[in-house]
XYZ file of C-alpha atoms in Angstrom:
653
model
C -0.016 0.007 -0.096
C 2.816 2.359 0.648
C 4.142 2.402 -2.795
C 0.551 2.853 -4.154
C -0.364 5.655 -1.743
C 2.874 7.512 -2.869
C 1.845 7.091 -6.633
C -1.704 8.487 -5.734
C -0.337 11.493 -3.729
C 1.779 12.385 -6.562
C -0.848 12.417 -9.108
C -3.311 14.230 -7.050
C -0.550 16.931 -6.329
C 0.567 17.073 -9.781
C -2.738 18.233 -10.884
C -2.654 21.311 -8.919
C 0.829 22.426 -9.387
C 3.848 22.371 -11.855
C 6.296 21.638 -8.901
C 6.704 18.205 -7.313
C 9.366 16.702 -4.965
C 9.697 13.921 -7.508
C 11.086 16.131 -9.952
C 14.714 15.345 -8.780
C 14.065 11.780 -8.925
C 12.448 11.685 -12.350
C 14.716 14.385 -13.990
C 13.221 13.587 -17.678
C 9.564 14.668 -16.345
C 8.599 18.128 -17.361
C 6.328 20.432 -15.280
C 2.666 20.106 -16.289
C 1.575 23.264 -18.269
C -0.835 25.759 -16.505
C -2.234 28.427 -18.769
C -1.819 32.058 -17.739
C -5.025 33.661 -17.091
C -6.446 35.998 -19.868
C -6.048 39.517 -19.429
C -9.121 41.488 -18.640
C -10.019 45.336 -19.239
C -9.515 47.480 -16.368
C -9.831 51.511 -15.649
C -6.228 51.762 -16.595
C -7.085 50.757 -20.293
C -9.339 53.909 -20.443
C -6.910 56.423 -18.820
C -7.039 59.705 -20.609
C -10.173 58.787 -22.692
C -12.524 61.148 -24.291
C -14.467 61.815 -20.945
C -15.566 64.835 -18.658
C -13.005 66.456 -16.384
C -15.474 68.524 -14.212
C -17.039 66.554 -11.409
C -20.600 68.176 -10.663
C -20.257 68.037 -7.030
C -16.507 69.122 -6.601
C -16.077 71.410 -9.372
C -19.334 73.304 -9.993
C -18.737 76.449 -7.798
C -21.239 79.088 -7.144
C -19.816 81.705 -4.653
C -23.011 83.841 -4.245
C -25.128 80.757 -3.494
C -22.371 79.266 -1.024
C -22.279 82.701 0.774
C -26.127 82.203 1.438
C -25.892 78.697 2.627
C -26.485 76.640 -0.505
C -24.679 73.320 -0.800
C -24.313 70.836 -3.830
C -27.037 68.250 -3.880
C -26.474 66.390 -7.026
C -24.521 63.609 -5.161
C -27.784 63.125 -3.099
C -30.072 62.992 -6.182
C -29.122 63.605 -9.740
C -32.325 65.604 -10.244
C -31.196 68.210 -7.390
C -28.336 70.805 -7.959
C -28.075 73.283 -5.165
C -29.955 73.068 -1.883
C -30.450 75.096 1.075
C -32.573 74.174 3.995
C -36.157 75.561 3.997
C -35.350 77.504 0.565
C -36.108 76.561 -2.879
C -33.675 74.193 -4.576
C -32.236 74.767 -7.872
C -33.196 71.452 -9.721
C -34.447 69.740 -12.675
C -38.029 71.365 -12.337
C -36.655 74.899 -12.631
C -37.507 76.776 -15.759
C -33.909 77.548 -17.044
C -35.332 80.445 -19.211
C -36.276 81.994 -15.992
C -34.121 80.742 -13.156
C -30.343 80.118 -13.522
C -27.746 80.224 -10.570
C -24.675 82.485 -11.296
C -21.513 80.236 -11.485
C -17.958 81.131 -12.407
C -15.973 81.924 -15.386
C -14.575 79.024 -17.656
C -11.897 80.101 -20.136
C -10.842 78.163 -23.227
C -8.285 78.816 -26.215
C -8.859 77.251 -29.771
C -6.891 77.379 -32.626
C -8.253 76.547 -36.073
C -5.435 75.353 -38.617
C -4.642 72.625 -41.121
C -4.168 69.233 -39.594
C -3.175 65.818 -40.600
C -6.276 63.977 -39.821
C -6.358 60.117 -40.031
C -9.413 58.739 -37.844
C -9.359 55.538 -39.512
C -5.605 55.501 -40.689
C -6.377 56.938 -43.973
C -5.312 60.459 -44.713
C -7.962 63.217 -45.308
C -7.170 65.893 -47.949
C -6.903 69.341 -46.424
C -8.191 68.429 -42.989
C -8.756 71.453 -40.701
C -8.852 70.949 -36.859
C -9.136 72.573 -33.366
C -5.856 72.649 -31.567
C -4.692 69.908 -33.844
C -7.387 67.355 -33.043
C -10.674 65.794 -34.289
C -13.078 66.028 -32.638
C -11.818 69.170 -30.989
C -11.251 69.494 -27.197
C -14.278 69.042 -24.878
C -15.531 72.294 -23.635
C -16.962 71.898 -20.125
C -18.799 74.364 -17.795
C -21.570 74.334 -15.170
C -25.160 75.538 -15.301
C -25.009 79.348 -14.985
C -21.258 79.719 -15.676
C -19.822 82.251 -18.034
C -17.853 80.586 -20.795
C -15.063 82.533 -22.578
C -13.513 81.201 -25.713
C -10.694 82.637 -27.786
C -10.550 81.405 -31.213
C -7.537 82.066 -33.408
C -7.574 81.383 -37.061
C -4.242 80.203 -38.520
C -5.756 78.492 -41.483
C -4.678 80.645 -44.515
C -7.340 79.383 -46.899
C -10.513 80.306 -45.285
C -12.072 82.574 -42.606
C -13.833 80.766 -39.710
C -16.360 81.036 -37.044
C -17.529 78.827 -34.127
C -21.153 78.326 -33.494
C -22.340 76.802 -30.086
C -24.965 74.456 -31.390
C -28.360 74.942 -29.616
C -27.310 77.460 -27.147
C -30.060 80.035 -26.647
C -27.659 82.982 -26.551
C -29.991 85.231 -24.696
C -28.492 88.997 -24.639
C -25.574 87.580 -26.828
C -26.911 87.222 -30.461
C -23.428 88.356 -31.475
C -21.854 85.306 -29.972
C -23.828 82.791 -32.083
C -20.971 82.207 -34.656
C -22.650 82.500 -37.980
C -20.677 84.647 -40.501
C -22.847 86.864 -42.450
C -25.648 86.960 -39.977
C -24.170 87.704 -36.344
C -20.371 88.389 -37.306
C -17.794 88.552 -40.212
C -15.522 85.564 -40.599
C -12.409 85.470 -38.428
C -9.638 86.667 -40.927
C -6.557 84.632 -41.160
C -4.068 85.551 -38.150
C -6.832 87.115 -36.246
C -8.654 86.207 -32.918
C -12.229 86.503 -31.864
C -13.595 86.072 -28.327
C -16.787 84.428 -27.681
C -18.459 85.249 -24.317
C -21.798 84.016 -23.205
C -23.629 82.704 -20.086
C -24.683 78.907 -19.820
C -28.280 79.261 -18.984
C -29.208 75.912 -20.202
C -27.600 72.475 -19.144
C -26.947 69.113 -20.787
C -24.642 68.502 -23.764
C -24.192 69.857 -27.208
C -21.500 70.359 -29.819
C -19.804 73.273 -31.152
C -18.714 73.547 -34.930
C -17.481 76.102 -37.670
C -20.263 77.683 -39.393
C -18.128 78.818 -42.031
C -19.044 77.348 -45.518
C -18.130 73.566 -45.281
C -15.556 73.757 -42.783
C -17.091 71.632 -40.249
C -17.151 68.412 -42.130
C -13.387 68.846 -42.703
C -12.800 68.595 -38.856
C -13.674 71.780 -37.204
C -16.209 70.440 -34.478
C -16.183 69.323 -30.752
C -18.375 68.385 -27.919
C -19.611 70.818 -25.296
C -20.943 69.896 -21.865
C -22.840 72.099 -19.510
C -23.294 70.141 -16.177
C -26.473 70.282 -14.472
C -29.406 68.027 -13.116
C -30.747 65.190 -14.907
C -34.026 63.456 -14.763
C -32.810 60.208 -13.654
C -30.182 58.549 -11.502
C -26.836 57.488 -12.696
C -23.389 56.603 -11.281
C -20.684 57.156 -13.980
C -20.498 59.796 -16.708
C -18.806 58.121 -19.695
C -18.836 61.418 -21.636
C -19.746 62.160 -25.298
C -20.265 59.755 -27.928
C -19.864 61.754 -31.086
C -20.782 59.974 -34.314
C -20.001 61.254 -37.784
C -19.850 60.423 -41.493
C -16.368 60.985 -42.811
C -15.022 62.054 -46.172
C -11.334 61.585 -47.256
C -11.829 64.293 -49.737
C -12.025 67.847 -48.723
C -15.745 68.888 -48.263
C -15.241 71.831 -50.535
C -14.393 69.452 -53.449
C -17.000 66.996 -52.472
C -19.758 69.855 -52.853
C -19.226 69.911 -56.349
C -21.136 66.565 -56.267
C -24.052 68.470 -54.838
C -23.893 71.175 -57.003
C -23.258 69.366 -60.397
C -24.106 65.709 -61.578
C -21.400 63.425 -60.705
C -23.546 60.172 -61.486
C -23.372 57.779 -58.474
C -21.498 60.329 -56.367
C -24.431 62.759 -56.330
C -25.134 63.619 -53.531
C -21.748 63.362 -51.984
C -20.900 59.969 -50.556
C -18.977 59.615 -47.175
C -15.993 57.260 -46.928
C -16.458 56.027 -43.545
C -18.155 56.277 -39.916
C -16.220 57.653 -37.162
C -16.762 57.654 -33.275
C -15.101 60.234 -31.227
C -12.632 60.553 -34.024
C -11.850 56.955 -34.487
C -12.936 54.380 -36.962
C -12.093 50.925 -38.520
C -11.038 50.717 -41.986
C -11.925 48.089 -44.609
C -8.753 46.849 -46.264
C -8.421 45.497 -49.746
C -8.519 41.891 -48.618
C -12.078 42.720 -47.190
C -10.900 42.636 -43.667
C -11.434 45.580 -41.047
C -8.640 47.256 -39.027
C -9.209 46.798 -35.275
C -9.550 50.638 -34.762
C -12.729 51.084 -32.523
C -13.634 53.852 -29.913
C -14.482 51.832 -26.645
C -15.743 53.003 -23.335
C -15.844 51.061 -20.164
C -18.699 49.735 -17.991
C -18.678 48.825 -14.277
C -20.967 45.759 -13.489
C -23.948 47.135 -11.712
C -23.560 50.752 -12.279
C -25.658 53.128 -14.291
C -23.574 54.774 -17.047
C -24.412 58.233 -18.543
C -23.796 58.316 -22.258
C -24.053 61.853 -24.228
C -24.904 61.057 -27.930
C -24.257 63.592 -30.642
C -24.558 63.323 -34.378
C -21.902 65.657 -35.935
C -22.335 64.411 -39.661
C -22.352 66.252 -42.983
C -25.231 64.117 -44.245
C -25.967 61.069 -42.436
C -28.520 59.986 -39.620
C -27.967 56.966 -37.743
C -29.953 54.470 -35.608
C -27.893 53.971 -32.350
C -28.173 51.011 -30.326
C -26.208 48.786 -27.855
C -26.194 44.961 -28.305
C -28.280 43.456 -25.519
C -28.706 46.580 -23.455
C -31.699 48.955 -22.938
C -31.409 52.703 -22.917
C -33.401 55.129 -20.586
C -33.419 58.442 -22.713
C -33.389 61.466 -20.212
C -32.892 64.584 -22.573
C -33.422 65.418 -26.300
C -31.191 68.015 -27.424
C -30.841 70.603 -24.361
C -34.340 69.751 -23.003
C -34.657 67.467 -20.034
C -37.553 64.947 -20.406
C -39.450 62.365 -18.332
C -37.411 59.156 -18.561
C -38.537 56.343 -20.922
C -36.736 53.267 -22.295
C -35.735 52.106 -25.761
C -33.503 49.817 -27.524
C -32.881 52.180 -30.357
C -32.791 55.882 -31.279
C -32.698 57.822 -34.469
C -29.916 60.215 -34.106
C -30.544 62.925 -36.769
C -27.859 65.341 -37.903
C -27.160 68.084 -35.152
C -29.640 66.096 -32.717
C -28.329 64.806 -29.179
C -29.709 62.451 -26.604
C -28.633 61.888 -23.086
C -29.233 58.290 -22.205
C -28.465 56.087 -19.052
C -27.499 52.440 -19.622
C -27.251 49.921 -16.692
C -24.378 47.503 -16.890
C -26.630 44.693 -16.037
C -25.303 41.997 -18.584
C -22.606 39.245 -18.290
C -19.187 41.031 -18.209
C -18.044 41.043 -21.867
C -17.645 43.344 -24.827
C -20.841 44.578 -26.595
C -21.091 46.614 -29.864
C -22.426 50.098 -30.033
C -24.203 50.206 -33.491
C -24.508 53.266 -35.783
C -26.726 51.843 -38.469
C -27.200 54.327 -41.207
C -30.744 55.262 -41.604
C -32.850 54.415 -44.753
C -33.103 57.519 -46.876
C -31.176 59.659 -44.529
C -27.554 58.662 -45.147
C -25.102 59.011 -47.669
C -22.590 55.846 -48.310
C -21.695 53.902 -51.392
C -23.813 50.591 -51.962
C -23.704 47.651 -54.335
C -26.489 46.520 -56.439
C -27.875 44.587 -53.649
C -28.231 47.754 -51.602
C -25.347 46.637 -49.123
C -22.980 49.132 -47.971
C -19.691 48.515 -49.451
C -17.364 50.736 -47.409
C -18.921 51.029 -43.945
C -20.503 48.725 -41.179
C -22.905 49.493 -38.347
C -20.355 48.157 -35.540
C -18.321 51.152 -35.123
C -17.494 51.236 -31.389
C -17.987 49.050 -28.252
C -18.467 48.916 -24.397
C -15.996 46.786 -22.426
C -17.208 45.647 -18.903
C -14.561 45.875 -16.242
C -13.078 42.580 -15.771
C -13.893 41.298 -19.289
C -11.370 39.473 -21.364
C -9.242 42.009 -23.305
C -10.264 40.998 -26.757
C -9.785 43.380 -29.691
C -13.542 43.671 -30.446
C -16.878 41.950 -29.230
C -18.387 38.816 -30.970
C -21.964 40.232 -29.702
C -24.885 40.147 -32.067
C -27.645 42.441 -32.386
C -30.723 41.650 -30.644
C -33.789 42.657 -32.847
C -36.570 43.887 -30.652
C -40.007 44.466 -32.145
C -40.289 47.904 -33.815
C -36.650 48.258 -34.090
C -35.491 49.008 -37.615
C -33.549 51.600 -39.727
C -36.299 53.822 -40.739
C -35.477 57.600 -40.844
C -38.149 58.662 -38.283
C -37.831 61.142 -35.313
C -38.618 59.994 -31.923
C -41.389 62.612 -31.691
C -42.784 61.535 -35.106
C -42.831 57.908 -33.539
C -45.068 59.282 -30.565
C -45.164 62.644 -29.081
C -45.419 60.822 -25.718
C -41.767 59.880 -26.053
C -40.297 63.337 -25.550
C -42.046 64.841 -22.808
C -40.310 67.947 -21.303
C -39.977 68.114 -17.362
C -40.546 71.891 -17.740
C -43.797 72.051 -19.618
C -44.794 74.738 -22.188
C -48.485 75.262 -22.850
C -48.633 76.512 -26.569
C -51.602 78.915 -27.581
C -53.702 77.436 -30.410
C -53.716 80.893 -31.906
C -50.418 81.809 -33.436
C -49.041 85.272 -32.809
C -47.965 85.549 -36.578
C -49.645 85.105 -39.885
C -48.802 81.440 -40.500
C -48.868 81.857 -44.424
C -45.740 84.189 -43.909
C -44.158 81.564 -41.547
C -44.685 78.778 -44.247
C -41.867 77.427 -46.521
C -41.280 74.606 -48.941
C -37.732 72.828 -48.876
C -37.497 73.210 -52.753
C -34.875 72.586 -55.316
C -34.479 75.130 -58.370
C -35.584 73.748 -61.770
C -32.625 75.690 -63.659
C -29.347 76.615 -62.654
C -29.023 80.044 -60.965
C -26.693 82.439 -62.737
C -26.919 85.289 -59.879
C -25.008 83.605 -57.142
C -21.891 81.971 -58.520
C -21.882 83.074 -62.097
C -18.582 81.483 -62.922
C -20.124 78.032 -62.545
C -24.047 78.472 -61.970
C -25.866 75.413 -60.399
C -29.304 74.628 -59.048
C -29.815 75.492 -55.444
C -31.893 74.217 -52.492
C -33.781 76.719 -50.668
C -36.630 77.406 -48.167
C -39.085 79.199 -50.508
C -42.063 81.196 -49.106
C -43.226 82.366 -52.692
C -42.473 81.562 -56.455
C -39.954 84.416 -56.350
C -37.868 83.333 -53.317
C -34.190 82.804 -53.616
C -31.636 80.615 -51.823
C -29.803 82.041 -48.853
C -26.171 83.464 -49.800
C -24.675 85.517 -47.197
C -22.590 88.495 -47.449
C -19.563 87.720 -45.431
C -18.637 91.500 -44.977
C -21.789 92.664 -43.775
C -23.687 90.596 -41.238
C -27.280 91.177 -40.763
C -27.015 91.967 -36.871
C -25.179 95.256 -37.862
C -28.219 96.181 -40.184
C -31.282 94.228 -39.365
C -33.691 96.563 -41.209
C -32.662 96.298 -44.889
C -33.053 93.111 -47.381
C -29.939 92.796 -49.118
C -30.329 90.434 -52.297
C -30.385 86.676 -51.289
C -30.315 87.408 -47.634
C -33.723 85.409 -47.216
C -34.843 87.390 -44.267
C -38.163 87.059 -42.625
C -38.955 89.620 -39.696
C -41.083 88.967 -36.710
C -42.179 91.989 -34.655
C -44.187 90.122 -32.277
C -43.227 89.951 -28.572
C -45.937 87.540 -27.202
C -47.356 84.139 -27.773
C -45.817 81.628 -30.086
C -44.625 81.951 -33.771
C -45.543 79.267 -35.836
C -43.482 77.882 -38.637
C -44.388 75.447 -41.265
C -41.759 73.616 -43.349
C -43.179 71.609 -46.049
C -41.412 68.877 -48.234
C -43.812 68.915 -51.179
C -45.482 71.701 -53.090
C -47.011 74.984 -51.507
C -47.226 76.729 -54.930
C -49.129 74.905 -57.701
C -48.221 75.457 -60.374
C -44.590 76.644 -59.553
C -42.411 77.745 -62.756
C -39.246 77.771 -60.676
C -38.875 75.146 -58.000
C -39.682 71.468 -57.503
C -39.900 69.558 -54.254
C -37.643 66.344 -53.952
C -38.822 63.914 -51.368
C -35.936 64.052 -48.773
C -35.620 64.034 -45.060
C -34.226 67.359 -43.777
C -33.008 67.924 -40.237
C -34.097 71.456 -39.513
C -32.294 73.594 -36.808
C -33.207 76.680 -35.415
C -30.693 79.167 -33.674
C -31.747 81.344 -30.809
C -34.571 79.392 -29.397
C -35.930 75.870 -28.795
C -39.171 75.152 -30.588
C -42.010 72.816 -29.850
C -42.833 70.277 -32.526
C -46.685 70.857 -33.057
C -46.674 67.869 -35.598
C -44.601 65.927 -37.937
C -46.266 64.088 -40.782
C -45.456 62.088 -43.902
C -48.299 63.863 -45.730
C -48.053 67.251 -47.270
C -49.277 70.209 -45.204
C -53.045 71.096 -45.462
C -53.650 74.564 -43.960
C -57.370 73.533 -43.148
C -56.916 70.037 -41.778
C -53.325 69.528 -40.672
C -53.806 71.874 -37.677
C -56.407 69.626 -36.290
C -53.481 67.364 -35.452
C -51.439 69.823 -33.634
C -50.341 68.989 -30.073
C -50.414 72.124 -27.729
C -50.136 70.630 -24.287
C -46.548 70.318 -23.454
C -45.493 69.090 -26.980
C -41.834 67.798 -27.621
C -39.110 70.524 -27.572
C -35.752 70.772 -28.857
C -33.700 72.760 -31.372
C -33.414 70.236 -34.183
C -36.131 68.007 -35.861
C -36.528 66.032 -38.949
C -38.854 67.130 -41.742
C -40.368 63.893 -42.831
C -39.663 63.167 -46.567
C -42.515 64.522 -48.650
C -44.488 65.473 -45.551
C -44.314 68.490 -43.111
C -42.740 69.820 -39.836
C -44.918 72.195 -37.764
C -43.030 74.369 -35.220
C -43.386 77.036 -32.834
C -41.098 79.213 -30.774
C -41.392 82.004 -28.248
C -40.371 85.574 -29.939
C -38.600 86.230 -26.525
C -34.988 86.620 -27.723
C -34.421 89.673 -30.251
C -31.616 88.825 -32.851
C -30.867 87.727 -36.167
C -31.216 83.992 -36.105
C -30.607 81.281 -38.582
C -32.862 78.289 -39.546
C -31.459 75.687 -41.900
C -31.277 72.261 -42.997
C -28.212 70.523 -41.184
C -27.230 68.374 -44.247
C -24.094 70.311 -44.840
C -24.572 70.053 -48.797
C -28.231 71.534 -48.510
C -27.030 74.339 -46.148
C -24.217 75.348 -48.476
C -26.691 75.222 -51.420
C -28.945 77.752 -49.729
C -31.467 75.730 -47.907
C -31.704 78.246 -45.022
C -33.294 81.537 -44.207
C -32.891 84.336 -41.524
C -35.402 84.969 -38.899
C -34.953 88.493 -37.588
C -37.031 88.595 -34.356
C -37.935 92.071 -32.966
C -35.206 94.055 -34.970
C -35.883 97.466 -33.188
C -34.864 95.796 -29.931
C -31.551 94.233 -31.249
C -29.173 96.783 -30.101
C -30.567 97.090 -26.518
C -30.516 93.503 -26.122
C -26.991 92.940 -27.514
C -25.252 95.976 -26.173
C -21.873 96.971 -27.661
C -21.148 95.686 -30.954
C -17.731 96.952 -31.380
C -16.127 93.413 -31.351
C -18.196 92.577 -34.289
C -17.358 95.832 -36.080
C -13.802 95.368 -35.605
C -13.817 91.765 -36.724
C -15.395 93.053 -39.892
C -12.711 95.696 -40.478
C -9.932 92.900 -39.927
C -11.836 90.733 -42.507
C -12.435 93.308 -45.060
C -8.708 94.250 -45.068
C -7.610 90.512 -45.432
C -10.234 89.897 -48.137
C -8.962 92.847 -50.095
C -5.546 91.667 -49.988
C -6.492 88.077 -50.647
C -9.854 87.854 -52.175
C -12.094 84.877 -51.318
C -14.105 83.376 -53.903
C -17.401 82.542 -52.258
C -18.666 79.283 -54.015
C -21.536 78.425 -51.576
C -24.040 80.062 -49.269
C -21.295 80.716 -46.667
C -23.015 79.003 -43.809
């Protein structure tokens, strides 16, 4: 038994270790192989990731409130912001157009210059960037802070401006950043300082409004920390999705203006997420170049979705996960759950995702929306250069694999249809702070009704060297596309109507102004324009708007208003005009200024699909105060333009 016991002991011991006391007796025996545990994802793998730096409790500072006994309460409840016992909280229920705390000043410096941009490893022709990166740096502030951004133009070929997408700019119309409307372009070698107060909260993006500069790389995320309508544990920061062109956008625009066959409208080459994208190689395999973000098991994660594309909308989803939607654009809403969201160009959503799945890797999908995206396809209708799996989440402790093997779980009603959340159901986007809209508009609706039209003949008056057909927002058969004058912004003279300025004025100071944007014919017969059934993401500067209705059918002045929603309708700053249908909007005329309304498909805006809404023009000087910086900027622009003239080949916006 002694020898047998010794053998059994040896075998049992060898099963658990590679070392045995018998190794010296049996020198020819090799240690048993024990595999090294696989590497796993940890927080160190995401150090320096594209994430916020400001902590809402630690870093949001309110000296006056602190002096009066207020303390941060966002760590107690995400719906709360500042609290003083027996006094009214600053929280999610405050009407931020009336009540805003006074914070501190946050200062940033941006430089616009040519850059070597390769988000997916492929070089972009004439890339332009902010501080040398795409996307540009995250600009962060807290609700009520004053934001100061110094922008220097070091790009010799163009002027530039920076627009703060969706920010109301109350009392600061001159800070809206639209050349030809609120300022002249910033000349090469010059600097312009933007100063404005963050009266809203949430997240958005900033981008150049100079011609087609933003699709070439001049864009970045903007976060204004404030209360939210649902609880969360970890802020994963912005998820900025964009279509990407290897060619310069100025050259690609030729395929919008002139017929390039299969390349009309211009086709994007790839999809990038936070400036990172996989590339399809000649052998058909994809490079392992994906943006990734970390989830901690059991925690609730805040994701800030942004579509910064030139021409593509996406359906966003995360494999095997449900999203709780808590804000649309900069409007906090009552939370609801969904498995997918249409993310239109210029739109943003704030979502909370609970990490309640098996620790692993899961794809974040950006599926190009049918009829609302511009990528190359084969004869079968399949995308040839892009795919929907563009980024992923990695659970802490999950195996460190290069990409997930998860599959999309198709839920009932989830598809790639190009339809807004508010169009699916007005009950999806219910603002926390309600607006009750008067059923009687303060304006003549016929003057506020426009067709997204397309010229039947090339227009020789705008770019006579190479005339082309233009998109426009037409109010009559004699309407013209927008074509701004870089050297004379509307804000300096809001009372005249220069040629091609596409100005509509509203003197009302009460109620709601109704706007109807139709994708079919308003003029019948029409000798000059045609309506091409296309979905257009419509963006309004200077105010949020309510969505009275969206419909696939053309607008009927008699019957359509019967479908309008007046009791706290969906509210945001960018909404989709359904293809061949109409979009009915209403906004409060309480922010005097010259404000742009335009399609956010870059090619359409550059073609002229835009107009200027000049609200209460007589009050613009009093509301905006000293416009000397605008005037000095225009002097610099004119001097530079006289020395090295810029040939304007598009609308300028």
